Coordinates of N, CA and C in Angstrom, one line a residue:
Chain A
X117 N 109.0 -178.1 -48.9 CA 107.5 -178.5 -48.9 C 107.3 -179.9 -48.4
X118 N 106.8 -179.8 -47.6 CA 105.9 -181.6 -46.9 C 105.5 -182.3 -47.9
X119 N 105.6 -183.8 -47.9 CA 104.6 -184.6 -49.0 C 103.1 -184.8 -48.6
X120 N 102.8 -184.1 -47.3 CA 101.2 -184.4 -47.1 C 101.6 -182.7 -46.3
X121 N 100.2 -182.3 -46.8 CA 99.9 -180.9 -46.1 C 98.7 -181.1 -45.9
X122 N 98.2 -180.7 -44.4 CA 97.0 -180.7 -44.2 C 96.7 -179.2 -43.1
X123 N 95.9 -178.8 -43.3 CA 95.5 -177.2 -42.1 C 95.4 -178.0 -41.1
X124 N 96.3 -177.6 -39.6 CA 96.0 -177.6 -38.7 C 94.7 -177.1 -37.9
X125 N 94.0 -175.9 -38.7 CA 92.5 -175.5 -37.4 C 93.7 -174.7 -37.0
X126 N 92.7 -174.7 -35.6 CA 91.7 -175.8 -35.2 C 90.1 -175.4 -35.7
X127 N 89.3 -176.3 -36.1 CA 88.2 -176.2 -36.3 C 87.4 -176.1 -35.3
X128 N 86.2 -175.2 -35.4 CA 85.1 -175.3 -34.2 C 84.1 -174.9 -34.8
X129 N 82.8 -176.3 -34.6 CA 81.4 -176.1 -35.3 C 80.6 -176.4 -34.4
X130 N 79.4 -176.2 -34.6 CA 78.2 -176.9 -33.8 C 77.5 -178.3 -34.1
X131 N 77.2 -178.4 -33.1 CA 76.7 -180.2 -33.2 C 75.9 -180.3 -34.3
X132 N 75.9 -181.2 -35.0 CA 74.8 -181.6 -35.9 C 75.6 -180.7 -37.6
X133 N 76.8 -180.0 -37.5 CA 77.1 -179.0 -38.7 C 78.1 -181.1 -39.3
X134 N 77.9 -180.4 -40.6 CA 78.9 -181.4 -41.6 C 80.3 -180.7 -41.4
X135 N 80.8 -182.0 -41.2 CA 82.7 -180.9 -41.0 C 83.1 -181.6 -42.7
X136 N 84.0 -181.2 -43.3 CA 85.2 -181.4 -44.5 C 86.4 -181.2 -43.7
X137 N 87.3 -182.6 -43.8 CA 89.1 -182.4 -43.7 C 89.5 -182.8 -44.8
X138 N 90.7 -182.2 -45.2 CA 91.1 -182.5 -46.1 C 92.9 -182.5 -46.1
X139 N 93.1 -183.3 -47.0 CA 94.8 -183.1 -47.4 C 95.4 -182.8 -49.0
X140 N 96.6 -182.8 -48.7 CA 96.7 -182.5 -50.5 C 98.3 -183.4 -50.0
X141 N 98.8 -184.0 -51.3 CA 100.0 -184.5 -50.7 C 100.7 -184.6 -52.2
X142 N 102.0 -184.8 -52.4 CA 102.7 -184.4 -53.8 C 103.6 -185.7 -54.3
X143 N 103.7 -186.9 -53.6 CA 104.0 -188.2 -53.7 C 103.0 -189.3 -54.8
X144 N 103.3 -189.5 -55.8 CA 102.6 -189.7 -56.7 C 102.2 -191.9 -56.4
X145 N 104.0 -191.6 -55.6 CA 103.6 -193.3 -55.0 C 102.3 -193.7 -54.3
X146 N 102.0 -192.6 -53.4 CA 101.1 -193.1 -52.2 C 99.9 -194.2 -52.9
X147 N 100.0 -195.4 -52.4 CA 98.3 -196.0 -53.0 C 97.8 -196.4 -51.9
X148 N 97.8 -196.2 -50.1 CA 96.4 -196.6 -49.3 C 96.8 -194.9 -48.6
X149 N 95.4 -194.9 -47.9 CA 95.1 -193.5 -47.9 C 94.5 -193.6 -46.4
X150 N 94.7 -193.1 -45.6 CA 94.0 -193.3 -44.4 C 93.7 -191.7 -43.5
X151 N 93.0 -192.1 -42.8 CA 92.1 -191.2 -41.5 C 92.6 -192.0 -40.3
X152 N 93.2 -190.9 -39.6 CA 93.4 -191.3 -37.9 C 92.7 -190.2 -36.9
X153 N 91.9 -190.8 -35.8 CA 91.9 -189.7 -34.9 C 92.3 -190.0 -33.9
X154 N 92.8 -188.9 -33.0 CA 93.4 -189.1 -32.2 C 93.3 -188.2 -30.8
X155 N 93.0 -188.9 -29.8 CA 91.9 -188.2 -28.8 C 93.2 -187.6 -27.9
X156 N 92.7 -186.7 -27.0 CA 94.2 -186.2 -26.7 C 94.9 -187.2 -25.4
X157 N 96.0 -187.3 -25.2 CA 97.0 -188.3 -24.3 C 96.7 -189.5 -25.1
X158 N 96.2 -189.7 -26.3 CA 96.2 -191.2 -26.5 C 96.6 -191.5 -28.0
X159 N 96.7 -192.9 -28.5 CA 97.6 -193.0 -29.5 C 96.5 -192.8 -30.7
X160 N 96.8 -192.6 -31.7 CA 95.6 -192.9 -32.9 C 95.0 -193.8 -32.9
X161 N 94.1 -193.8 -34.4 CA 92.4 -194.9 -34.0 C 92.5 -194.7 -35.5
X162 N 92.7 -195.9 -35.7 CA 92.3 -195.8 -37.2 C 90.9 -195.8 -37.6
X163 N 90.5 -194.6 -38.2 CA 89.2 -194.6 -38.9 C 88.4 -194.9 -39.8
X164 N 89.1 -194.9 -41.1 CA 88.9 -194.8 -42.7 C 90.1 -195.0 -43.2
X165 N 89.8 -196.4 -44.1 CA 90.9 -196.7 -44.7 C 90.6 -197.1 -45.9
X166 N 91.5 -196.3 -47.5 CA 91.1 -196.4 -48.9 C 92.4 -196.9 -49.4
X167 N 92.0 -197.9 -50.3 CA 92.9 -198.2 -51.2 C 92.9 -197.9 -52.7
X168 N 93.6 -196.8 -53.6 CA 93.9 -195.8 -54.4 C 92.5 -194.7 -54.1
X169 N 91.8 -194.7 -55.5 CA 91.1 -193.8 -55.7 C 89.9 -194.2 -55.4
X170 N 88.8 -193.2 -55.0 CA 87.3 -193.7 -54.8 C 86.8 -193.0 -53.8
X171 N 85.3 -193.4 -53.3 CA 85.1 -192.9 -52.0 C 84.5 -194.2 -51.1
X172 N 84.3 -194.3 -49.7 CA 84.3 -194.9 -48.9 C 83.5 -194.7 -48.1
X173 N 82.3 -195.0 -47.9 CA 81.6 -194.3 -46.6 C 81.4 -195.7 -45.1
X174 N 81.1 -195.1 -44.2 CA 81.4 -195.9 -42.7 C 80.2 -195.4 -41.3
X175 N 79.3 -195.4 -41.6 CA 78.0 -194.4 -40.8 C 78.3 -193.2 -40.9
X176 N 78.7 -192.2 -40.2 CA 78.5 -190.8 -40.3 C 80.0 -190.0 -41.0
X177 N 80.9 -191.6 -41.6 CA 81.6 -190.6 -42.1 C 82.3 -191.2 -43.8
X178 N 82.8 -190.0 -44.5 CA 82.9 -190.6 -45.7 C 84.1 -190.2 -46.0
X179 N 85.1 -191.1 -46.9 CA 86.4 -190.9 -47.4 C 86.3 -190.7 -48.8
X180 N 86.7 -189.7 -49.6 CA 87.2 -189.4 -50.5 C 88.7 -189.4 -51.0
X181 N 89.2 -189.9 -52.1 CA 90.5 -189.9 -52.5 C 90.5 -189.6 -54.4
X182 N 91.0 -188.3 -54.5 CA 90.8 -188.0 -55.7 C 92.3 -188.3 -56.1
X183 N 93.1 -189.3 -56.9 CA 94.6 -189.4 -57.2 C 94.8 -188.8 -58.3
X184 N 94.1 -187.8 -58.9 CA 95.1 -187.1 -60.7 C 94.6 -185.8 -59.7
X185 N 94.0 -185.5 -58.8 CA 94.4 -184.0 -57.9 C 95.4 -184.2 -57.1
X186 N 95.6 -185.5 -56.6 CA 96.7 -185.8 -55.3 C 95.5 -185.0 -54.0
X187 N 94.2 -185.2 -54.1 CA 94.1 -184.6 -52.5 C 93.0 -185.9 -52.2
X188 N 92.7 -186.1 -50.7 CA 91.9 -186.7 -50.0 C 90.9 -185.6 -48.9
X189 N 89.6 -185.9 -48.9 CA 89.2 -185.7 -47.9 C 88.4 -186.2 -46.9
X190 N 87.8 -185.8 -46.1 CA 86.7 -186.8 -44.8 C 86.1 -185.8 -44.5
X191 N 84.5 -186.6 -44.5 CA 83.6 -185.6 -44.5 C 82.8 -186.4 -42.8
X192 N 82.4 -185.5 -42.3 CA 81.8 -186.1 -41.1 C 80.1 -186.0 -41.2
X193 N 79.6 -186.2 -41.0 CA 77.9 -185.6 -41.0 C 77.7 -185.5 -39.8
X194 N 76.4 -185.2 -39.4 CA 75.6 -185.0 -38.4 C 76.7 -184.6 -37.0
X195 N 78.2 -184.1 -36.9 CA 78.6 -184.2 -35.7 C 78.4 -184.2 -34.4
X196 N 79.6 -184.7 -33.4 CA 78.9 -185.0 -31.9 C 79.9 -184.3 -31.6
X197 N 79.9 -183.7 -30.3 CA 80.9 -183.6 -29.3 C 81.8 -184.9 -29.0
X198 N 81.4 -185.9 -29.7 CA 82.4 -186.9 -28.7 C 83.2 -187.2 -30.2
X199 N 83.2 -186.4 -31.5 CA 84.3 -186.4 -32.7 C 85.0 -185.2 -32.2
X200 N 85.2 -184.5 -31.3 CA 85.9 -183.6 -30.8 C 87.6 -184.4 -31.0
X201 N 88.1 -184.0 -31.5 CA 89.2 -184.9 -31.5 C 90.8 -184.4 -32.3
X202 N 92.0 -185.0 -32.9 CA 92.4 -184.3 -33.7 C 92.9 -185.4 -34.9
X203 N 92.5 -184.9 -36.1 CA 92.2 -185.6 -37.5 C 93.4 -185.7 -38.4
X204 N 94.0 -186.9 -38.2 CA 95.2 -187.0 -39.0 C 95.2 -187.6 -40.1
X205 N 95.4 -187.1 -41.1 CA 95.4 -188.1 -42.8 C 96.5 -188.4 -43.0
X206 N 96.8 -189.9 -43.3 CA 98.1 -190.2 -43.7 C 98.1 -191.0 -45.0
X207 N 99.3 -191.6 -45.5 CA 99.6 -192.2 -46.6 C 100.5 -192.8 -46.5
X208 N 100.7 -194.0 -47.5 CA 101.6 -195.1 -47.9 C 102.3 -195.3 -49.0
X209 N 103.1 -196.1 -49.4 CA 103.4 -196.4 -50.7 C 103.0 -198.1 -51.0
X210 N 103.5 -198.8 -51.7 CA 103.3 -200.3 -51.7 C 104.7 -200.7 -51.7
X211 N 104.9 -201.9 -51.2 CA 106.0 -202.7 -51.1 C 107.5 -201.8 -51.2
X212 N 108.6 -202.6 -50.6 CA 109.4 -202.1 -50.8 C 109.9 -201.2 -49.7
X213 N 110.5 -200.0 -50.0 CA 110.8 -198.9 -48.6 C 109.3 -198.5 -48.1
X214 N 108.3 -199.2 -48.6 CA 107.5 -198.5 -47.9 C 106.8 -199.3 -46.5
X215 N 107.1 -200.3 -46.4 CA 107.0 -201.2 -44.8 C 106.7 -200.5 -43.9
X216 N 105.0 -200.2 -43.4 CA 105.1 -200.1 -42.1 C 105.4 -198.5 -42.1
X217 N 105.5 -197.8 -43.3 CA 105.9 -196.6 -43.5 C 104.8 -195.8 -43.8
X218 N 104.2 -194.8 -42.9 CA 102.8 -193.8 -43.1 C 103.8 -192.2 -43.1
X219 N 102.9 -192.0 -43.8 CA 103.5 -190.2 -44.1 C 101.8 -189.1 -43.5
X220 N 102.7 -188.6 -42.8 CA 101.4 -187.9 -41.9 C 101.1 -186.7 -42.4
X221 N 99.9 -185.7 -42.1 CA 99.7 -185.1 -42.3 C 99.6 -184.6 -40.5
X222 N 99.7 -183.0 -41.0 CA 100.1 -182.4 -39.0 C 98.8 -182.6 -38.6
X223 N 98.0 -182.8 -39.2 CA 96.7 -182.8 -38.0 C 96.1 -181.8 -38.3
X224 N 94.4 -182.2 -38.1 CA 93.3 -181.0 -37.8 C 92.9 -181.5 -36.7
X225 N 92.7 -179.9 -35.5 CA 92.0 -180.4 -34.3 C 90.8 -179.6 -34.7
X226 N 89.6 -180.9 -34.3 CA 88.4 -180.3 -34.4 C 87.9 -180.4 -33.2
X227 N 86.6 -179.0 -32.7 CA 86.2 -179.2 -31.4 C 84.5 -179.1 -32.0
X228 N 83.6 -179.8 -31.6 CA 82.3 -179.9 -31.8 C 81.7 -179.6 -30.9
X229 N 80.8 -178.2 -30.7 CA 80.5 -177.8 -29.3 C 78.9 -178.3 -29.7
X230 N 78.4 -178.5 -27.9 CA 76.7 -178.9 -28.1 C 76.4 -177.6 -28.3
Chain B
X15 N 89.9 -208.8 -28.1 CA 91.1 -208.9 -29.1 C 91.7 -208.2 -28.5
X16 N 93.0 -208.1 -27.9 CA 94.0 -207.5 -27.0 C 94.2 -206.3 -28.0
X17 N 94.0 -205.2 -27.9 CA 95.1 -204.3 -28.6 C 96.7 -203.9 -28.6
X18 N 97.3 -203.4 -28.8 CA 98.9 -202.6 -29.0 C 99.0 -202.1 -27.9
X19 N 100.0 -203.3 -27.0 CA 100.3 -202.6 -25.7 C 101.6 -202.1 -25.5
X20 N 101.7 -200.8 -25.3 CA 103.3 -200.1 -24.7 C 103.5 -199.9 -23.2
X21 N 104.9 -200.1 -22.9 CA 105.7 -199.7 -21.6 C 106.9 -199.6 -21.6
X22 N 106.9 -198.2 -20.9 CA 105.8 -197.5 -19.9 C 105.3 -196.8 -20.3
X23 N 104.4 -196.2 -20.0 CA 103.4 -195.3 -20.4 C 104.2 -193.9 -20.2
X24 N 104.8 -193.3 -19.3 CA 105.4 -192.8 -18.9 C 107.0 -192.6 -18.1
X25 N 107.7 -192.0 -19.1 CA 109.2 -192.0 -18.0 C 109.6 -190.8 -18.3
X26 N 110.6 -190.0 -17.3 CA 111.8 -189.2 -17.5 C 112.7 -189.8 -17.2
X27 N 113.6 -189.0 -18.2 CA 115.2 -189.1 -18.1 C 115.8 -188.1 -18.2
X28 N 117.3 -188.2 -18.0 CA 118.2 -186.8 -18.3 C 119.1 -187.1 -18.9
X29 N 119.2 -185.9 -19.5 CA 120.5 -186.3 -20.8 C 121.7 -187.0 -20.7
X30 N 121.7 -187.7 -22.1 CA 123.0 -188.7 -22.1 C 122.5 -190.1 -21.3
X31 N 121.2 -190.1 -21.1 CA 120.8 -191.4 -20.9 C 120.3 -192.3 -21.9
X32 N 120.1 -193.7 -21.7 CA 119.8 -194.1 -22.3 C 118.1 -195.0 -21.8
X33 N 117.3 -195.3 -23.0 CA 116.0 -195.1 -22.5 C 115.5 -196.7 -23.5
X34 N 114.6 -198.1 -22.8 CA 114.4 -199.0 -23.5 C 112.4 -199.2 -23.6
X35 N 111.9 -198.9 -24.5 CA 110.9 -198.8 -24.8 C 110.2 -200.5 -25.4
X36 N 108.7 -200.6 -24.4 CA 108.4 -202.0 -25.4 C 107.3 -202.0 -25.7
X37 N 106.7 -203.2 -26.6 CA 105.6 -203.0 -27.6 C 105.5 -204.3 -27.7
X38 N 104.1 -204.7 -27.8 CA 103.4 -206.2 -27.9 C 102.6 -205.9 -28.8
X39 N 102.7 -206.6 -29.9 CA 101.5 -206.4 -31.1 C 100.4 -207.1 -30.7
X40 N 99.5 -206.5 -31.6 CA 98.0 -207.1 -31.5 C 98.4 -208.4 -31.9
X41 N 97.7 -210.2 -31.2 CA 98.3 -211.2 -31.5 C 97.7 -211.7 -33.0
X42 N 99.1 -212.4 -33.5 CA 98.4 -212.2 -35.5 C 99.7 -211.2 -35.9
X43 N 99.2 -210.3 -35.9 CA 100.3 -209.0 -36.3 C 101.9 -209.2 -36.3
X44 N 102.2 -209.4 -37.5 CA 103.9 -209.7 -37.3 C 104.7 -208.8 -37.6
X45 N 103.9 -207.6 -38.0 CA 104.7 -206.4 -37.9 C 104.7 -205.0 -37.1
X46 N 105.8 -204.6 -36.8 CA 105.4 -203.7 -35.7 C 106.3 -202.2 -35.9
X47 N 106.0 -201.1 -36.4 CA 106.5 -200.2 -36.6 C 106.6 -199.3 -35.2
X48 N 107.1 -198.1 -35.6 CA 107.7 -197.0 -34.8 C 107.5 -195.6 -34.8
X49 N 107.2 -195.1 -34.1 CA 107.3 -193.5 -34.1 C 107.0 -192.6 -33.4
X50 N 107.4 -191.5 -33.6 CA 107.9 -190.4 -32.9 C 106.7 -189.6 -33.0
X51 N 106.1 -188.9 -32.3 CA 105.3 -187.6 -32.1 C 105.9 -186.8 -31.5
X52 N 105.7 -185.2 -31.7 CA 106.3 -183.9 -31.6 C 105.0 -182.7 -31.7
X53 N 104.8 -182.1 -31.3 CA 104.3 -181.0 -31.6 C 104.8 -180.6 -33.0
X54 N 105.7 -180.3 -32.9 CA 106.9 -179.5 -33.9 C 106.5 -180.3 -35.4
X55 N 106.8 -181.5 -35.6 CA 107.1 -182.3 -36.4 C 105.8 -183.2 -36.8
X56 N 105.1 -183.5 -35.6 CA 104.1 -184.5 -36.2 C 104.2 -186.0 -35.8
X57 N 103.6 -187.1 -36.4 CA 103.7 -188.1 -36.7 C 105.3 -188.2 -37.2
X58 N 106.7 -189.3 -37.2 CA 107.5 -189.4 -37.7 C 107.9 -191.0 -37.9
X59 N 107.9 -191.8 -38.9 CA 108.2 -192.6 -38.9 C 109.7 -193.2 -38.5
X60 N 109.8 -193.8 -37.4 CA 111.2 -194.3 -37.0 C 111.8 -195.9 -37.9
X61 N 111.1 -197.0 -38.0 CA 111.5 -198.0 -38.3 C 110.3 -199.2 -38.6
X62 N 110.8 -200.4 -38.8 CA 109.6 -201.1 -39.4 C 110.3 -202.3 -39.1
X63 N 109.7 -203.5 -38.3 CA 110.2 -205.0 -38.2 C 108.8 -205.9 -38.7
X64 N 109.9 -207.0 -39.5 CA 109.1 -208.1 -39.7 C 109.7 -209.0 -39.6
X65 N 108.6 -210.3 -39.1 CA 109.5 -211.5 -38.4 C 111.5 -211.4 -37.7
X66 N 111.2 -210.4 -36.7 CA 113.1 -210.3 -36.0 C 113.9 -209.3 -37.1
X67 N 113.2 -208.7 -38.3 CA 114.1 -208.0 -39.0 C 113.6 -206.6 -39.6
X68 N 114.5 -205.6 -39.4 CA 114.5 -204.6 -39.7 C 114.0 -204.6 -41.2
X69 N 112.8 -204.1 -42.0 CA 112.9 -203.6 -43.4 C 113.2 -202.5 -43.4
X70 N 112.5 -201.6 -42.9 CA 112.6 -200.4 -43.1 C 112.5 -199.4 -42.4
X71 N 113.3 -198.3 -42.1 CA 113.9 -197.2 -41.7 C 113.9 -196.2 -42.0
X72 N 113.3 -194.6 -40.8 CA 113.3 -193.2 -41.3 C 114.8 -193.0 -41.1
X73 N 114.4 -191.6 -41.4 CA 115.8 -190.7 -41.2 C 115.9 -190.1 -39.7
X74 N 116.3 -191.0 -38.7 CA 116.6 -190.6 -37.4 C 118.4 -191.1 -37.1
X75 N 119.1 -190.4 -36.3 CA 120.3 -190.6 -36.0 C 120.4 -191.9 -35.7
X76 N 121.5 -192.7 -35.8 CA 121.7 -194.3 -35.0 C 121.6 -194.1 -33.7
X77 N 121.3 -193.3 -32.7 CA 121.3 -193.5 -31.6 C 119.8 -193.8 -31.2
X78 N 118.4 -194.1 -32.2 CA 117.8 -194.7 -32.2 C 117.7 -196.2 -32.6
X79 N 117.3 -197.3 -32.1 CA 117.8 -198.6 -32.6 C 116.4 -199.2 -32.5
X80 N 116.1 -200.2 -32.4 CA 114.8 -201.2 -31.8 C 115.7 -203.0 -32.2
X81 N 114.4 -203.4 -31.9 CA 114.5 -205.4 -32.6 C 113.1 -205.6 -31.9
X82 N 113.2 -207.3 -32.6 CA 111.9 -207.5 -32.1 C 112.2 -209.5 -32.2
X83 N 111.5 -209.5 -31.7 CA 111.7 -211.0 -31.0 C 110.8 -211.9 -31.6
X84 N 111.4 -213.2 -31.8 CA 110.3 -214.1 -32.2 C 108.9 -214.0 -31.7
X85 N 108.5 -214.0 -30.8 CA 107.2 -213.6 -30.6 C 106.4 -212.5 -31.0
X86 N 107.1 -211.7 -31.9 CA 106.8 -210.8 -32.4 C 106.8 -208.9 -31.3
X87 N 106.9 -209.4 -30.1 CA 107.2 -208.1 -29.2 C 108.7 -207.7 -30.0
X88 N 108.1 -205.9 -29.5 CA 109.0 -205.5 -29.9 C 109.9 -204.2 -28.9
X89 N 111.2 -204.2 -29.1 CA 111.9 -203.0 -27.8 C 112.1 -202.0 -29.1
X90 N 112.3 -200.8 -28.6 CA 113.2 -199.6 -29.0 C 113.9 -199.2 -28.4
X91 N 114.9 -198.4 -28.3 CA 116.2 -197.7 -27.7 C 116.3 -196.7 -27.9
X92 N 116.6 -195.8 -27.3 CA 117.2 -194.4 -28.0 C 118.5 -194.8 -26.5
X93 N 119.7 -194.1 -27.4 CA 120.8 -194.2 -26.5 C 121.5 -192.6 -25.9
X94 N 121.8 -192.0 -25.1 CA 122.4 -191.1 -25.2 C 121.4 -189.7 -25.9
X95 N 120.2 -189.6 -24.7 CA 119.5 -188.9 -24.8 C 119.6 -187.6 -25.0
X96 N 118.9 -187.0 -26.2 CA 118.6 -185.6 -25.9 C 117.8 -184.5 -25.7
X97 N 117.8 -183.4 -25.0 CA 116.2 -182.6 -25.0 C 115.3 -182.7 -26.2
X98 N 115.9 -182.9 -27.4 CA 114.6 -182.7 -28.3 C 114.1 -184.3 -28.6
X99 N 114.7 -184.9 -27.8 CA 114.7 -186.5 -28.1 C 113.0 -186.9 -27.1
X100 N 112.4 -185.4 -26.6 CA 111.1 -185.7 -25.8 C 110.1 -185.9 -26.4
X101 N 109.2 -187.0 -26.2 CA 108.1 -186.9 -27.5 C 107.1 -188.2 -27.1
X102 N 106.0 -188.7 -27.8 CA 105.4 -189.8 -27.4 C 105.8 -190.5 -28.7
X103 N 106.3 -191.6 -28.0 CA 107.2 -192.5 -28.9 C 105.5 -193.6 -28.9
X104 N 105.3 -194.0 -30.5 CA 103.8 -194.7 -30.5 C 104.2 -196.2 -31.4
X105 N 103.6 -197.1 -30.9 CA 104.4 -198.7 -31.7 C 102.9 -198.7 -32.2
X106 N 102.9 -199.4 -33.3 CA 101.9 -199.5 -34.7 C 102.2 -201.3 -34.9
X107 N 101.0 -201.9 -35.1 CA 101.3 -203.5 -35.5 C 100.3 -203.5 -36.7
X108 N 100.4 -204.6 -37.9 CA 99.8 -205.0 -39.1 C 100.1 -205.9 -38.9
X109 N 99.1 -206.8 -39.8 CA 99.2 -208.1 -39.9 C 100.8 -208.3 -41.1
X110 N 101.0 -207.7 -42.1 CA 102.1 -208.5 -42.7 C 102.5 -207.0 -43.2
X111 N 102.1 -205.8 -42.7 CA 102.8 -204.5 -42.9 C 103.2 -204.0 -44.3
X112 N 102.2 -204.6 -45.1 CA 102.2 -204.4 -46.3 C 101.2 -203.1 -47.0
X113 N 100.4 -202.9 -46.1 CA 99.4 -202.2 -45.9 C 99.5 -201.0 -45.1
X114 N 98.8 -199.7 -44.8 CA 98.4 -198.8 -44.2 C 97.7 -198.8 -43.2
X115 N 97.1 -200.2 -43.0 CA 96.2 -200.6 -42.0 C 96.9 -200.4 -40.4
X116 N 97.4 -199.9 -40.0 CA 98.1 -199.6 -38.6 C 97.1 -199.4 -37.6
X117 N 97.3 -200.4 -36.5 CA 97.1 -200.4 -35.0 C 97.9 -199.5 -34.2
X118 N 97.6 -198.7 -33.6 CA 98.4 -198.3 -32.7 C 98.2 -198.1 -31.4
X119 N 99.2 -198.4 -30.4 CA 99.2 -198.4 -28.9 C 98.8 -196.9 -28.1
X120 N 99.0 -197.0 -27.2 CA 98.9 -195.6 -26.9 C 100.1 -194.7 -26.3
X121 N 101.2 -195.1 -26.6 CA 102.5 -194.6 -26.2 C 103.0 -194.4 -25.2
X122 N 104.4 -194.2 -25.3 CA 104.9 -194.0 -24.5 C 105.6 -192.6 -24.2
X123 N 105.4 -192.1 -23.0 CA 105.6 -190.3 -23.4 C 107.1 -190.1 -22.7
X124 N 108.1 -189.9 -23.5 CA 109.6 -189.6 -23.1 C 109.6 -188.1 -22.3
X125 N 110.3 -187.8 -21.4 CA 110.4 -186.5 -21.2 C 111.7 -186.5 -21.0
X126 N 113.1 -185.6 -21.4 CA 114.3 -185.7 -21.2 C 114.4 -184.3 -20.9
X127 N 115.0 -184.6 -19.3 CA 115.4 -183.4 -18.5 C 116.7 -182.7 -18.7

């Protein structure tokens, strides 16, 4: 079993629909929690970044991190075609072996049609 | 603010070669991580430098290596290439890599013939 599981999709909604991603992960270390997207041929973008538990909001999009479920999610509102993209949730640990160390999740590809 | 520059953007090779990958962190950033993308696999963490030194290390064979230089640029290696060794190799910089907060460049795409 993976320490981060996330559904690959691909997703496909209409503009203006609320998307939900989500992950679930079984590493009890992890304490920063992040959102990447990553447009295709190019490297990630960091999106949303949480440190432990809480939520996070950023204009149209909001992070959740529930840590006694172990899952995270990202909610988008109002989508565009130009969030068309694919949605990687990852995690960390603190200090230690964890340097520079992210644990991924495979990705959701979302397509947002006009 | 310059972002996470890699080169080259693109190379082939063919097996049993050896392949030198580089990375310029965002300036500030003293640390500069590693990794591998795959269809198959995902995101894969290769390695982690701070100030010229290795901390920390995935689980990839030693024929993967890097370093990184007082200036904080950093090379990779893979030595003695192989087909599944194809992948977009992606360099990540933080300011002291203590964090999750990762920059990332836009890679470099291996293809081994």
């Amino acid at each position: 079993q993976k320490e981060v599981e996330q559904d690959p999709g691909p997703l496909s909604v209409p503009e203006g629909a609320i998307v939900s991603l989500n992950c679930t992960y079984s590493n009890s270390a992890f304490q920063y929690f992040m959102w990447y997207r990553q447009y295709s041929r190019k490297g990630p973008e960091l999106l949303m970044y949480t440190y432990s538990s809480g939520n996070k909001e950023d204009g149209r999009f909001t992070a959740q991190v529930d840590k006694s479920s172990k899952y995270i999610s990202l909610f988008i509102r109002d989508s565009q075609p130009s969030d068309s993209a694919t949605y990687l949730c990852a995690m960390m640990g603190s200090g230690g072996t964890s340097y520079g160390k992210l644990t991924f999740g495979q990705g959701t590809i979302l397509t947002v049609h006009p | 603010k310059a972002g996470v520059t890699q080169t080259p953007r693109y190379l082939i090779k063919t097996r049993g070669q050896q392949v030198t990958l580089s990375c310029s962190p965002i300036s500030g950033h003293r640390s500069v991580s590693w990794y591998q993308q795959t269809p198959g696999q995902g995101l894969q963490f290769l390695f982690e430098y701070f100030s010229e030194t290795q901390r920390n290390k995935g689980n990839f064979p030693g024929r993967f290596s890097g370093r990184q230089f007082s200036n904080s640029r950093s090379e990779m290696n893979v030595s003695t290439l192989e087909l599944g060794d194809s992948a977009l190799y992606l360099c990540a910089s933080n300011r002291e890599g203590n964090t999750g907060e990762l920059f990332f460049g836009e890679g470099s795409r291996l293809t081994v013939l």
